PDB file of C-alpha atoms in Angstrom:
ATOM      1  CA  UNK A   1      76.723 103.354 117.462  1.00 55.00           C
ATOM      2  CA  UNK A   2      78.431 103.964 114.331  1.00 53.00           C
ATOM      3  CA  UNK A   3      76.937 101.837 112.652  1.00 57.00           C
ATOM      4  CA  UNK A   4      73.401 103.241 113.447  1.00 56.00           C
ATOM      5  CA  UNK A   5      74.747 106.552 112.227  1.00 59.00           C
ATOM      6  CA  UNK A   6      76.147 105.411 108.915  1.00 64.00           C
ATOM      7  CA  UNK A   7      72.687 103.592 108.414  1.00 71.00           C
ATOM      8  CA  UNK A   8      70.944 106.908 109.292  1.00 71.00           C
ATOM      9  CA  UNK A   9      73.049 109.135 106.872  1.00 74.00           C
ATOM     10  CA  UNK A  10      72.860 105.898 104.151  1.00 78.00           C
ATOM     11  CA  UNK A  11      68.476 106.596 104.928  1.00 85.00           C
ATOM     12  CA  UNK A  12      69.016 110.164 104.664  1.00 87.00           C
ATOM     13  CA  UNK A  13      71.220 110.280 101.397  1.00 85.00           C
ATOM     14  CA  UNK A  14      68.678 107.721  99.799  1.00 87.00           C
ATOM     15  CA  UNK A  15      65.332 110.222 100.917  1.00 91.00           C
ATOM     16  CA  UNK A  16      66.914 112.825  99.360  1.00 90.00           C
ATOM     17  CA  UNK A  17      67.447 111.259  95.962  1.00 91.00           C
ATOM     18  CA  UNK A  18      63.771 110.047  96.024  1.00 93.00           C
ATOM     19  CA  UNK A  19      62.658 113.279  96.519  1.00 94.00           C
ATOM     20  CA  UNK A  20      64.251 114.812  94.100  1.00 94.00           C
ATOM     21  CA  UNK A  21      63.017 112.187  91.430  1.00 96.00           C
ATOM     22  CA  UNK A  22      59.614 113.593  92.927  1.00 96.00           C
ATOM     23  CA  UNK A  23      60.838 116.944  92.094  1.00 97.00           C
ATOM     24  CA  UNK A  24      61.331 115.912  88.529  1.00 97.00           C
ATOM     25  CA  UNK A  25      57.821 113.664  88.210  1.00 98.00           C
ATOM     26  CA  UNK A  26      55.966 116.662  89.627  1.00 98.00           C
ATOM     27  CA  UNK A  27      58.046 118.998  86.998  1.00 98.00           C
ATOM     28  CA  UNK A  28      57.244 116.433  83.967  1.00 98.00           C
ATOM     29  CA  UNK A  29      53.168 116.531  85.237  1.00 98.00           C
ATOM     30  CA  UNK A  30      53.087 120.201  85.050  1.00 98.00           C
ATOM     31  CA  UNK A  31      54.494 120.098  81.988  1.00 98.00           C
ATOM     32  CA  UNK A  32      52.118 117.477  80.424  1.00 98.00           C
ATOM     33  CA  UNK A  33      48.844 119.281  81.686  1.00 98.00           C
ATOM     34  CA  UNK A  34      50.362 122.260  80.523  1.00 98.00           C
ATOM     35  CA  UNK A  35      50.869 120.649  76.590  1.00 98.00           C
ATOM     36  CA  UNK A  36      46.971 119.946  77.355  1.00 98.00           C
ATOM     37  CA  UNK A  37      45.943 123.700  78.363  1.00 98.00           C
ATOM     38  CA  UNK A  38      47.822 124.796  75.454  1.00 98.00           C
ATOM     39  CA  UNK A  39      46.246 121.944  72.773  1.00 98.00           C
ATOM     40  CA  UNK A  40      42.846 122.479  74.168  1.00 97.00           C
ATOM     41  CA  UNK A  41      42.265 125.820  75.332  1.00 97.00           C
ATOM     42  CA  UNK A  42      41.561 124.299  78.806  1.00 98.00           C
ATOM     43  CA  UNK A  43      42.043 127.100  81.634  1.00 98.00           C
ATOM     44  CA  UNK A  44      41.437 124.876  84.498  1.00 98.00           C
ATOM     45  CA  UNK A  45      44.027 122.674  83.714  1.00 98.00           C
ATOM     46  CA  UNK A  46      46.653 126.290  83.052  1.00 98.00           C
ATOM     47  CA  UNK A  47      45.373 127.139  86.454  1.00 98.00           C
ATOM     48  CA  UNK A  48      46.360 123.487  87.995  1.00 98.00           C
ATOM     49  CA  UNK A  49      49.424 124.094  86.595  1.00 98.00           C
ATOM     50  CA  UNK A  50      50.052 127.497  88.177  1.00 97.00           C
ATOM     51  CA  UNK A  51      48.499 126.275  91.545  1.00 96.00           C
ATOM     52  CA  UNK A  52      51.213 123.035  91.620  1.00 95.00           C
ATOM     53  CA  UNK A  53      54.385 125.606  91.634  1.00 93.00           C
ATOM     54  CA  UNK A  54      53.584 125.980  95.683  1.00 93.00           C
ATOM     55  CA  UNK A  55      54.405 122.019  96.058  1.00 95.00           C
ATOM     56  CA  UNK A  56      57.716 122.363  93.783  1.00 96.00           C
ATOM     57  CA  UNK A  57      58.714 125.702  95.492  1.00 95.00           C
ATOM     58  CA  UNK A  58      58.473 123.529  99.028  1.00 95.00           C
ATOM     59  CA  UNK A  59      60.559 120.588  97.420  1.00 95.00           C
ATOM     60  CA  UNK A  60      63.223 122.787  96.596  1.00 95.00           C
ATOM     61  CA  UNK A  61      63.440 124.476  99.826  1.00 95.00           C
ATOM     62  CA  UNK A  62      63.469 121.094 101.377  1.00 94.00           C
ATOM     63  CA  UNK A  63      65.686 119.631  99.191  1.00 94.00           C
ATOM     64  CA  UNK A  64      68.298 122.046  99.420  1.00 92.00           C
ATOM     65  CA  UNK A  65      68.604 122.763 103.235  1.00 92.00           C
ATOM     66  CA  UNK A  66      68.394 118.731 103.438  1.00 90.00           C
ATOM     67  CA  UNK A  67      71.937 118.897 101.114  1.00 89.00           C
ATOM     68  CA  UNK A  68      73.275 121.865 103.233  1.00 89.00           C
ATOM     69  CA  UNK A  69      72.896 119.833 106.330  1.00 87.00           C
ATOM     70  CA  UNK A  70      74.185 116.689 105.435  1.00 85.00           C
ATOM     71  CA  UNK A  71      77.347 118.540 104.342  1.00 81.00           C
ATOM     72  CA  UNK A  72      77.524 120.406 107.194  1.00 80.00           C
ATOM     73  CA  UNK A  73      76.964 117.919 110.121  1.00 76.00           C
ATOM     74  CA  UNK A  74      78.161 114.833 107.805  1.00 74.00           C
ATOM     75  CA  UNK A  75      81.078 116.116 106.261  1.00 71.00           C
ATOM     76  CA  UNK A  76      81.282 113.436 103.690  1.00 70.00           C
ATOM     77  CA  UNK A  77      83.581 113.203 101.053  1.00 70.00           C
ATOM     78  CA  UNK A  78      84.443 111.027  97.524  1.00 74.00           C
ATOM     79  CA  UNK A  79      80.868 109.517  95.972  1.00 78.00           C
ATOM     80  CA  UNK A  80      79.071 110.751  99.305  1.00 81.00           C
ATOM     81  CA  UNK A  81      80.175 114.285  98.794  1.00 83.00           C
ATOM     82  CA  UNK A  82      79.714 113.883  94.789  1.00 84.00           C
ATOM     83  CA  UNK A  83      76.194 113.234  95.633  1.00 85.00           C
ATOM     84  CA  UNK A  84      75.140 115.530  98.018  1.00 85.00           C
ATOM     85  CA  UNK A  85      76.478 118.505  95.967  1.00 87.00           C
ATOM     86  CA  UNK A  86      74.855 117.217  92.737  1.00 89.00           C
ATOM     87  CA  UNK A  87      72.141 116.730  94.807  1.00 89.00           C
ATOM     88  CA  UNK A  88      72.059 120.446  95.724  1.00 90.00           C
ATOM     89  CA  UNK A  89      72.430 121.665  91.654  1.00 91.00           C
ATOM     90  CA  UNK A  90      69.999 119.421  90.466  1.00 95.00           C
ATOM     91  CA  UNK A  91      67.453 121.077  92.581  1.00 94.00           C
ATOM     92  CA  UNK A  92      67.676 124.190  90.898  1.00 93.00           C
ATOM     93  CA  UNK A  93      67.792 122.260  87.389  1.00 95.00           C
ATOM     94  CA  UNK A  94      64.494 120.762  88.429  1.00 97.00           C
ATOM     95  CA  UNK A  95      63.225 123.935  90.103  1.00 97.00           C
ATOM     96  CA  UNK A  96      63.376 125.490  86.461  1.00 97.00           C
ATOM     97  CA  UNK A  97      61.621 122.709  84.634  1.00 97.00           C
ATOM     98  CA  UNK A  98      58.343 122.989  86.773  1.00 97.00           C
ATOM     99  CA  UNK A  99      59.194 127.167  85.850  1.00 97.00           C
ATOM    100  CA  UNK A 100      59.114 126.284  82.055  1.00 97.00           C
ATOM    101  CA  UNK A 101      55.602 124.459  82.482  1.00 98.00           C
ATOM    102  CA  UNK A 102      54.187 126.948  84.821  1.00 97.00           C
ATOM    103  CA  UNK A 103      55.457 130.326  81.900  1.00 97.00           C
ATOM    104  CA  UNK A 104      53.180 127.685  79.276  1.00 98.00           C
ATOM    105  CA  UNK A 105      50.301 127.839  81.767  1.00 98.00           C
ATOM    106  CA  UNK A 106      50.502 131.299  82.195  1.00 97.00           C
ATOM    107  CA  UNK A 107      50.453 132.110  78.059  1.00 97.00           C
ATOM    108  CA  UNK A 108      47.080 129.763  77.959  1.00 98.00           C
ATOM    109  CA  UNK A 109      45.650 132.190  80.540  1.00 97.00           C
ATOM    110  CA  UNK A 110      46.648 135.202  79.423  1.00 96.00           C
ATOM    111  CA  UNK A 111      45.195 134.119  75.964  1.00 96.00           C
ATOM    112  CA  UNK A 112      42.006 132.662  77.593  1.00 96.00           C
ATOM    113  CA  UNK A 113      39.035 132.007  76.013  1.00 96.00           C
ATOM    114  CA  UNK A 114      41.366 132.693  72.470  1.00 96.00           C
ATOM    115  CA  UNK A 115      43.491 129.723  71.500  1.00 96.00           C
ATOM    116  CA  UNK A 116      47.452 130.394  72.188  1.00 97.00           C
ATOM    117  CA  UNK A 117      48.216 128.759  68.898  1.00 96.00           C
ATOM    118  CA  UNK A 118      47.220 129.189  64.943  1.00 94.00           C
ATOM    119  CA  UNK A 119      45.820 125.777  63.717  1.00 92.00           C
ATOM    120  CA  UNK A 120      48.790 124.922  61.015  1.00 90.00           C
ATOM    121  CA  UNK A 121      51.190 124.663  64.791  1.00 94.00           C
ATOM    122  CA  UNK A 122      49.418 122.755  66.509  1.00 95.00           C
ATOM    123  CA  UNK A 123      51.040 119.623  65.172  1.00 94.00           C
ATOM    124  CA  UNK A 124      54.594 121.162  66.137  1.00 94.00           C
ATOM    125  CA  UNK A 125      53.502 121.331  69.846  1.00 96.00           C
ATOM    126  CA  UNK A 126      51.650 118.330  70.270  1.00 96.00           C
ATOM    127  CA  UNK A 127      54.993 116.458  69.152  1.00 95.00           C
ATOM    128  CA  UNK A 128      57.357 118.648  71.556  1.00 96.00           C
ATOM    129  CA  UNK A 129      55.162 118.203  74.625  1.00 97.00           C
ATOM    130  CA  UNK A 130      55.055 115.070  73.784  1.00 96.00           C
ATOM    131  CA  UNK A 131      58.960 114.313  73.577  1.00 95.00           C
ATOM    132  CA  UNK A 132      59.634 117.094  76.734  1.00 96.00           C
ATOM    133  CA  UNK A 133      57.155 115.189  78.881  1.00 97.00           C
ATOM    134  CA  UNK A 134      59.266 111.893  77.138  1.00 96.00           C
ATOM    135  CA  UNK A 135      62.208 112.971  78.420  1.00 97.00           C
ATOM    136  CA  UNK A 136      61.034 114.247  81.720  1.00 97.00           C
ATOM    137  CA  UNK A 137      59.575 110.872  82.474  1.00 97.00           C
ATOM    138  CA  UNK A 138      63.290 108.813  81.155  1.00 96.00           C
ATOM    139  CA  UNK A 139      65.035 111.518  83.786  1.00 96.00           C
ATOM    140  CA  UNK A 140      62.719 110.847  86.536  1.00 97.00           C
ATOM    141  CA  UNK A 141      63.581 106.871  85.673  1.00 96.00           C
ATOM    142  CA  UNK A 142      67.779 107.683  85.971  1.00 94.00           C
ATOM    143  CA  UNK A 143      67.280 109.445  88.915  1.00 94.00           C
ATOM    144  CA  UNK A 144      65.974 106.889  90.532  1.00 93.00           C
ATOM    145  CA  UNK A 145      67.923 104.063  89.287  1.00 92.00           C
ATOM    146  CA  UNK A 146      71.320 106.107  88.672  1.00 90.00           C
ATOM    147  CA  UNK A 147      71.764 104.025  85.431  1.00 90.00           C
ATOM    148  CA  UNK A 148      74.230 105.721  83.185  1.00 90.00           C
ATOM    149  CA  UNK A 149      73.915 104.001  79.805  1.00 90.00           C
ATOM    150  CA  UNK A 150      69.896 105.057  80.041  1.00 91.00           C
ATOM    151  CA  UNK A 151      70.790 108.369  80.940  1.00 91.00           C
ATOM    152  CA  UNK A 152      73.555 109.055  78.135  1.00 90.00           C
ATOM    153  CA  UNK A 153      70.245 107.859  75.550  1.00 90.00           C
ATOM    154  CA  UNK A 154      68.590 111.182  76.333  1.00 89.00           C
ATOM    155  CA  UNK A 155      70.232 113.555  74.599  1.00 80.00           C
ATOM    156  CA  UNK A 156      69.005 111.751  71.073  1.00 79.00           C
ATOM    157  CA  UNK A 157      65.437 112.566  72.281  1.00 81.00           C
ATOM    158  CA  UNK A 158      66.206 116.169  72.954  1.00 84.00           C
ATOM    159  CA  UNK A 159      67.632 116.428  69.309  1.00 86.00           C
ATOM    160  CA  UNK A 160      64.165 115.987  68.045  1.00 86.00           C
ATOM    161  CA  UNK A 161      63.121 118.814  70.319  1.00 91.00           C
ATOM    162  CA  UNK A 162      65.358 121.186  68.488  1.00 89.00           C
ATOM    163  CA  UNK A 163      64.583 119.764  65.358  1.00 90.00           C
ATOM    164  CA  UNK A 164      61.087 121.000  65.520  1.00 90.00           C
ATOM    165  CA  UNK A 165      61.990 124.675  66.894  1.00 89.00           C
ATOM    166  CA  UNK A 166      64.112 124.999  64.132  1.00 88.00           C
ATOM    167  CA  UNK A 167      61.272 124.054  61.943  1.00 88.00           C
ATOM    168  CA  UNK A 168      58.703 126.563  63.933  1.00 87.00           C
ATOM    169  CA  UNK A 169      61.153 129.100  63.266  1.00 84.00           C
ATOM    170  CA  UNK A 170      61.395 128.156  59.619  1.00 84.00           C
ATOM    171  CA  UNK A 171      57.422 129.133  59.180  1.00 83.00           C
ATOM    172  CA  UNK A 172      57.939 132.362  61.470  1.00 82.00           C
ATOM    173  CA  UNK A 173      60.648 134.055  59.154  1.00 78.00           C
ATOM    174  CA  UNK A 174      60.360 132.422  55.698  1.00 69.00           C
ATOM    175  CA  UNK A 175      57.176 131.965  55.037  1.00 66.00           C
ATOM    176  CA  UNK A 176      54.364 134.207  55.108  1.00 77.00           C
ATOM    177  CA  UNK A 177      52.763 134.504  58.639  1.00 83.00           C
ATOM    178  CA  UNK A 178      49.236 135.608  58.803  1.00 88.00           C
ATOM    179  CA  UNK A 179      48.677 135.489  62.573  1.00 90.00           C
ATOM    180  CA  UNK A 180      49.667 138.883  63.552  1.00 88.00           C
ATOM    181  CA  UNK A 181      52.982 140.140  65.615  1.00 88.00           C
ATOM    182  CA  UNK A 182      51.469 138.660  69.031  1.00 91.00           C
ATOM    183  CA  UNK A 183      50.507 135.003  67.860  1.00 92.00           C
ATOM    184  CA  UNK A 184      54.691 134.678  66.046  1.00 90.00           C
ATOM    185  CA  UNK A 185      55.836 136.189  69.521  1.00 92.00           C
ATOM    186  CA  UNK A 186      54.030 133.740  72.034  1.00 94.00           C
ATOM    187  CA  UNK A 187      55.120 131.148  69.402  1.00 93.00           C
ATOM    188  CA  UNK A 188      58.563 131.797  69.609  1.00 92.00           C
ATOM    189  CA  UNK A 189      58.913 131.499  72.908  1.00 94.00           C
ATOM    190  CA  UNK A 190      56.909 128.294  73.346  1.00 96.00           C
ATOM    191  CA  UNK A 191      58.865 126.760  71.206  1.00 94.00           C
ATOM    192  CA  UNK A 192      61.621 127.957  73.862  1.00 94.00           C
ATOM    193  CA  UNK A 193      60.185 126.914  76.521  1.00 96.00           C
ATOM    194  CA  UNK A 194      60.015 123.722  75.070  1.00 96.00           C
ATOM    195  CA  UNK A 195      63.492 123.390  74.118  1.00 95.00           C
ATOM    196  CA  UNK A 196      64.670 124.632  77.772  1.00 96.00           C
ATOM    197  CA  UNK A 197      62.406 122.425  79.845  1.00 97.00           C
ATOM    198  CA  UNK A 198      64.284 119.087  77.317  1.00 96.00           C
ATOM    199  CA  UNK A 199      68.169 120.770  77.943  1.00 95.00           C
ATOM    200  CA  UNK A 200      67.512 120.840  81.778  1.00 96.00           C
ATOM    201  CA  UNK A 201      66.318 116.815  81.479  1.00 96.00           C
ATOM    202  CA  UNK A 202      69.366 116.542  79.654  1.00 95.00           C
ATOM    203  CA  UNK A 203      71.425 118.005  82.202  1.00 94.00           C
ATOM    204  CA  UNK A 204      69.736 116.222  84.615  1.00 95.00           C
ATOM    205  CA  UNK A 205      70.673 113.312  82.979  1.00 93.00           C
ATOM    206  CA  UNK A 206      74.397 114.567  83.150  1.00 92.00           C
ATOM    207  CA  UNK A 207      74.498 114.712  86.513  1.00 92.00           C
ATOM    208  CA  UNK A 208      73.130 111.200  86.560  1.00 91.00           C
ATOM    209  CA  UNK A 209      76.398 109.823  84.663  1.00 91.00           C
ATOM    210  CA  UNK A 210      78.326 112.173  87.127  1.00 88.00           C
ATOM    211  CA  UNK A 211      77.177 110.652  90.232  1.00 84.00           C
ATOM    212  CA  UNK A 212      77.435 107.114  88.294  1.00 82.00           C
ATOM    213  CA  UNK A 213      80.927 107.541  86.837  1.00 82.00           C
ATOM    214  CA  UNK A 214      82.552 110.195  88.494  1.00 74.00           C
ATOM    215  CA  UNK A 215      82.681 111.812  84.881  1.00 72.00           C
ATOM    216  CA  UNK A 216      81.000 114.863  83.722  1.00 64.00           C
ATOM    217  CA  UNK A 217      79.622 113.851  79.953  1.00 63.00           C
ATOM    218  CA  UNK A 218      78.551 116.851  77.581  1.00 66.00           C
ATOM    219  CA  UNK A 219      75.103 115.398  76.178  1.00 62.00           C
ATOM    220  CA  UNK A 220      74.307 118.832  74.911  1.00 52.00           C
ATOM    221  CA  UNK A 221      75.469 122.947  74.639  1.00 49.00           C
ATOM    222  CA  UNK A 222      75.639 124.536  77.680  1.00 45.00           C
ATOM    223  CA  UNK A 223      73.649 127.810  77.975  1.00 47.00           C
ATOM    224  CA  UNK A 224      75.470 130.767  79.948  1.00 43.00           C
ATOM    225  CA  UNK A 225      72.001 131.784  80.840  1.00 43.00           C
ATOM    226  CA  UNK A 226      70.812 128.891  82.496  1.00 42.00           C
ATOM    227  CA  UNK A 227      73.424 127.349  83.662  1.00 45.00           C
ATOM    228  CA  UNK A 228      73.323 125.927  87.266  1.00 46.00           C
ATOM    229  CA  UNK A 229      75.048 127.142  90.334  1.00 49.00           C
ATOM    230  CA  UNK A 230      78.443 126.863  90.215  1.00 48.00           C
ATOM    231  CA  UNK A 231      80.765 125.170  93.089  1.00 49.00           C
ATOM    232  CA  UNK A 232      82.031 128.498  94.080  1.00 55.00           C
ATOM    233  CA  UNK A 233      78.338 129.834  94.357  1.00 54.00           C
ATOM    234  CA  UNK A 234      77.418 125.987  96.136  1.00 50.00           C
ATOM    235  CA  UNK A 235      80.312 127.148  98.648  1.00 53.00           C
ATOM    236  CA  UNK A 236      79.378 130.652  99.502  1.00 56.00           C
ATOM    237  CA  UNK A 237      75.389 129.044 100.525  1.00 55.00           C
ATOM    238  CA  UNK A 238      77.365 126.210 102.469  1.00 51.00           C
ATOM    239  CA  UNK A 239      78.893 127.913 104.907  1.00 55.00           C
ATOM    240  CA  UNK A 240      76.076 130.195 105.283  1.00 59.00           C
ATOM    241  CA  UNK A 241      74.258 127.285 106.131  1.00 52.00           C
ATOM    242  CA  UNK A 242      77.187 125.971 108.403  1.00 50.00           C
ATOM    243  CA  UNK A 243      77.435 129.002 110.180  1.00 56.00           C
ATOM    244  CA  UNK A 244      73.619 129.013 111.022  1.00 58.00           C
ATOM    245  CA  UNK A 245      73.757 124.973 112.104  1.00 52.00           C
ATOM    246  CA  UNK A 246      76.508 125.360 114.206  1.00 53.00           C
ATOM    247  CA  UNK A 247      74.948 128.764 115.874  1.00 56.00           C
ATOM    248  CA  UNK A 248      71.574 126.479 116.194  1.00 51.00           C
ATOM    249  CA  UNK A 249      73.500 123.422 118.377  1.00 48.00           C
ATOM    250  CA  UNK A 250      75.811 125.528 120.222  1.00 53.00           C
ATOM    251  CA  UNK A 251      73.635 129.022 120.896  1.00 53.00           C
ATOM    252  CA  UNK A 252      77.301 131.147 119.987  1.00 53.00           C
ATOM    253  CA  UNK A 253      77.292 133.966 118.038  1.00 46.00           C
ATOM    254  CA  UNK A 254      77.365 133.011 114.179  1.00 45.00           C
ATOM    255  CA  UNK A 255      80.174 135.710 113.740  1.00 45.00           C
ATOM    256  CA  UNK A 256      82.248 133.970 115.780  1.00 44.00           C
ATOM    257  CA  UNK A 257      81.406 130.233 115.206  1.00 44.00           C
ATOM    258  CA  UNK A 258      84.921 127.619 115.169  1.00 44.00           C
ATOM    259  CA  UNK A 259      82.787 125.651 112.402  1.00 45.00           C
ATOM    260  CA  UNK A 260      85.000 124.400 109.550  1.00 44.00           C
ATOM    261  CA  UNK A 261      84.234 125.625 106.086  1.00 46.00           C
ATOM    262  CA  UNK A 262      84.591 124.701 102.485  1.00 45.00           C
ATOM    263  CA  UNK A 263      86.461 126.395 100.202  1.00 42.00           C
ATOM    264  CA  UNK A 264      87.242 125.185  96.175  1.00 39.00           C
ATOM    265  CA  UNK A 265      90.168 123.299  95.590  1.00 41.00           C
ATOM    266  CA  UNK A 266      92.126 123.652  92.284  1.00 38.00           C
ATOM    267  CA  UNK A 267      89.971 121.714  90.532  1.00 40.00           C
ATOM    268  CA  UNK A 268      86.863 123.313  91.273  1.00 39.00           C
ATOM    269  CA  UNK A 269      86.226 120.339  93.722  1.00 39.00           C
ATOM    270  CA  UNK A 270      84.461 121.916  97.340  1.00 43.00           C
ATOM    271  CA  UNK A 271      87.227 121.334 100.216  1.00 43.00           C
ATOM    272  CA  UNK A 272      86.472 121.409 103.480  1.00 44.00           C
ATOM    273  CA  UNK A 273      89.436 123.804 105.610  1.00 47.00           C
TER     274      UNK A 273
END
């Protein structure tokens, strides 16, 4: 009997990292049909992007109840536990990447039939589509093979993805821009679009190594303003979710449900009381 139950949770733990390497393939698509809305001026592919954000915003549900209740009727702890929490933060990591494509989609169509981009650019975004979709593709591969040396390689791509908003921001403020306020301002925040939807495959990457290693590597700056859930956050949503499992199995009242619940340990590690 325990056996079959370890092999059910071992099933379980293994779904939920294939779907969330189908949460990042279906983030990297978006992305790349979204590179050719904005290259091409092609609306139906903008609106297949928009459309796709239904699929991603079900995956994420999915994803993250499936983590909430494996910790709460699994309980697992060491690499189990390390996985089903970074499990639970990738999903919003991912979540935000299929965001990033969908805000490009929505600049094509609010430009349609005009083309988003002045002609001397174009070259910029063909290359950072090109490396974001790059990178999105290398994080889909780590998730799914949890290989650590491939992941810490990703970081190197996302430098080129900086590179070239650095440059785009070169030719918005030094040189003489003849496209009007509009054209520099839907620029500008392509190009950070770009460089958002590469730092969250980088920090997907991250959690790769973490999962692998036990380590959390830096592969690039954090930003306060997207940064993930944090454990304390993670902790608050688990034993909402607790709470509501246990009501579900037992019929009590929530309020006063026996159910253990987590709590963060000293270092920032979630403990279950």
């Amino acid at each position: 009997m325990l056996v079959h139950m370890r092999l059910v949770y071992s099933e379980e733990l293994a779904d939920l990292a294939t779907s969330m390497a189908r949460m990042c393939s279906l983030a990297t698509d978006d992305m790349e049909l979204a590179t050719h809305a904005l290259l091409q001026v092609d609306l139906v592919a903008a609106e297949r992007v928009l459309q796709s954000s239904t699929e991603m915003s079900r995956l994420a549900t999915e994803n993250e109840e499936r983590g909430f209740a494996l910790l709460a009727l699994q309980a697992p702890v060491a690499r189990d536990l390390r996985q089903v929490v970074t499990s639970i933060q990738l999903v919003q990591d991912l979540t935000r990447m299929g965001t990033l494509a969908g805000h490009v989609a929505k600049i094509v169509r609010r430009r349609h039939p005009e083309s988003v981009l002045p002609e001397p650019v174009n070259g910029y975004f063909a290359e950072m589509g090109r490396v974001a979709v790059s990178l999105g593709r290398s994080a889909t591969e780590v998730l799914l093979n949890r290989d650590a040396e491939q992941a810490a390689t990703l970081a190197q791509q996302d430098d080129a993805v900086d590179d070239l908003r650095r440059h785009l921001f070169t030719l918005l403020t030094v040189r003489e821009w003849k496209w009007g306020v509009a054209s520099a301002v839907d620029v500008t925040l392509l190009g950070r679009y770009y460089e958002r939807f590469a730092d969250h495959a980088v920090e997907v990457a991250q959690r790769v190594i973490f999962l692998a290693t036990g380590e959390y590597a830096t592969l690039a700056e954090d930003d306060p303003e997207h940064s993930s859930a944090s454990n304390e956050e993670l902790v608050r949503r688990f034993n909402e979710t607790d709470r509501s499992l246990t009501h579900r199995v037992s019929g009590d009242d929530p309020g006063k449900s026996g159910s253990s619940h987590l709590s963060v340990g000293e270092d920032d590690t979630p403990v279950r009381r």
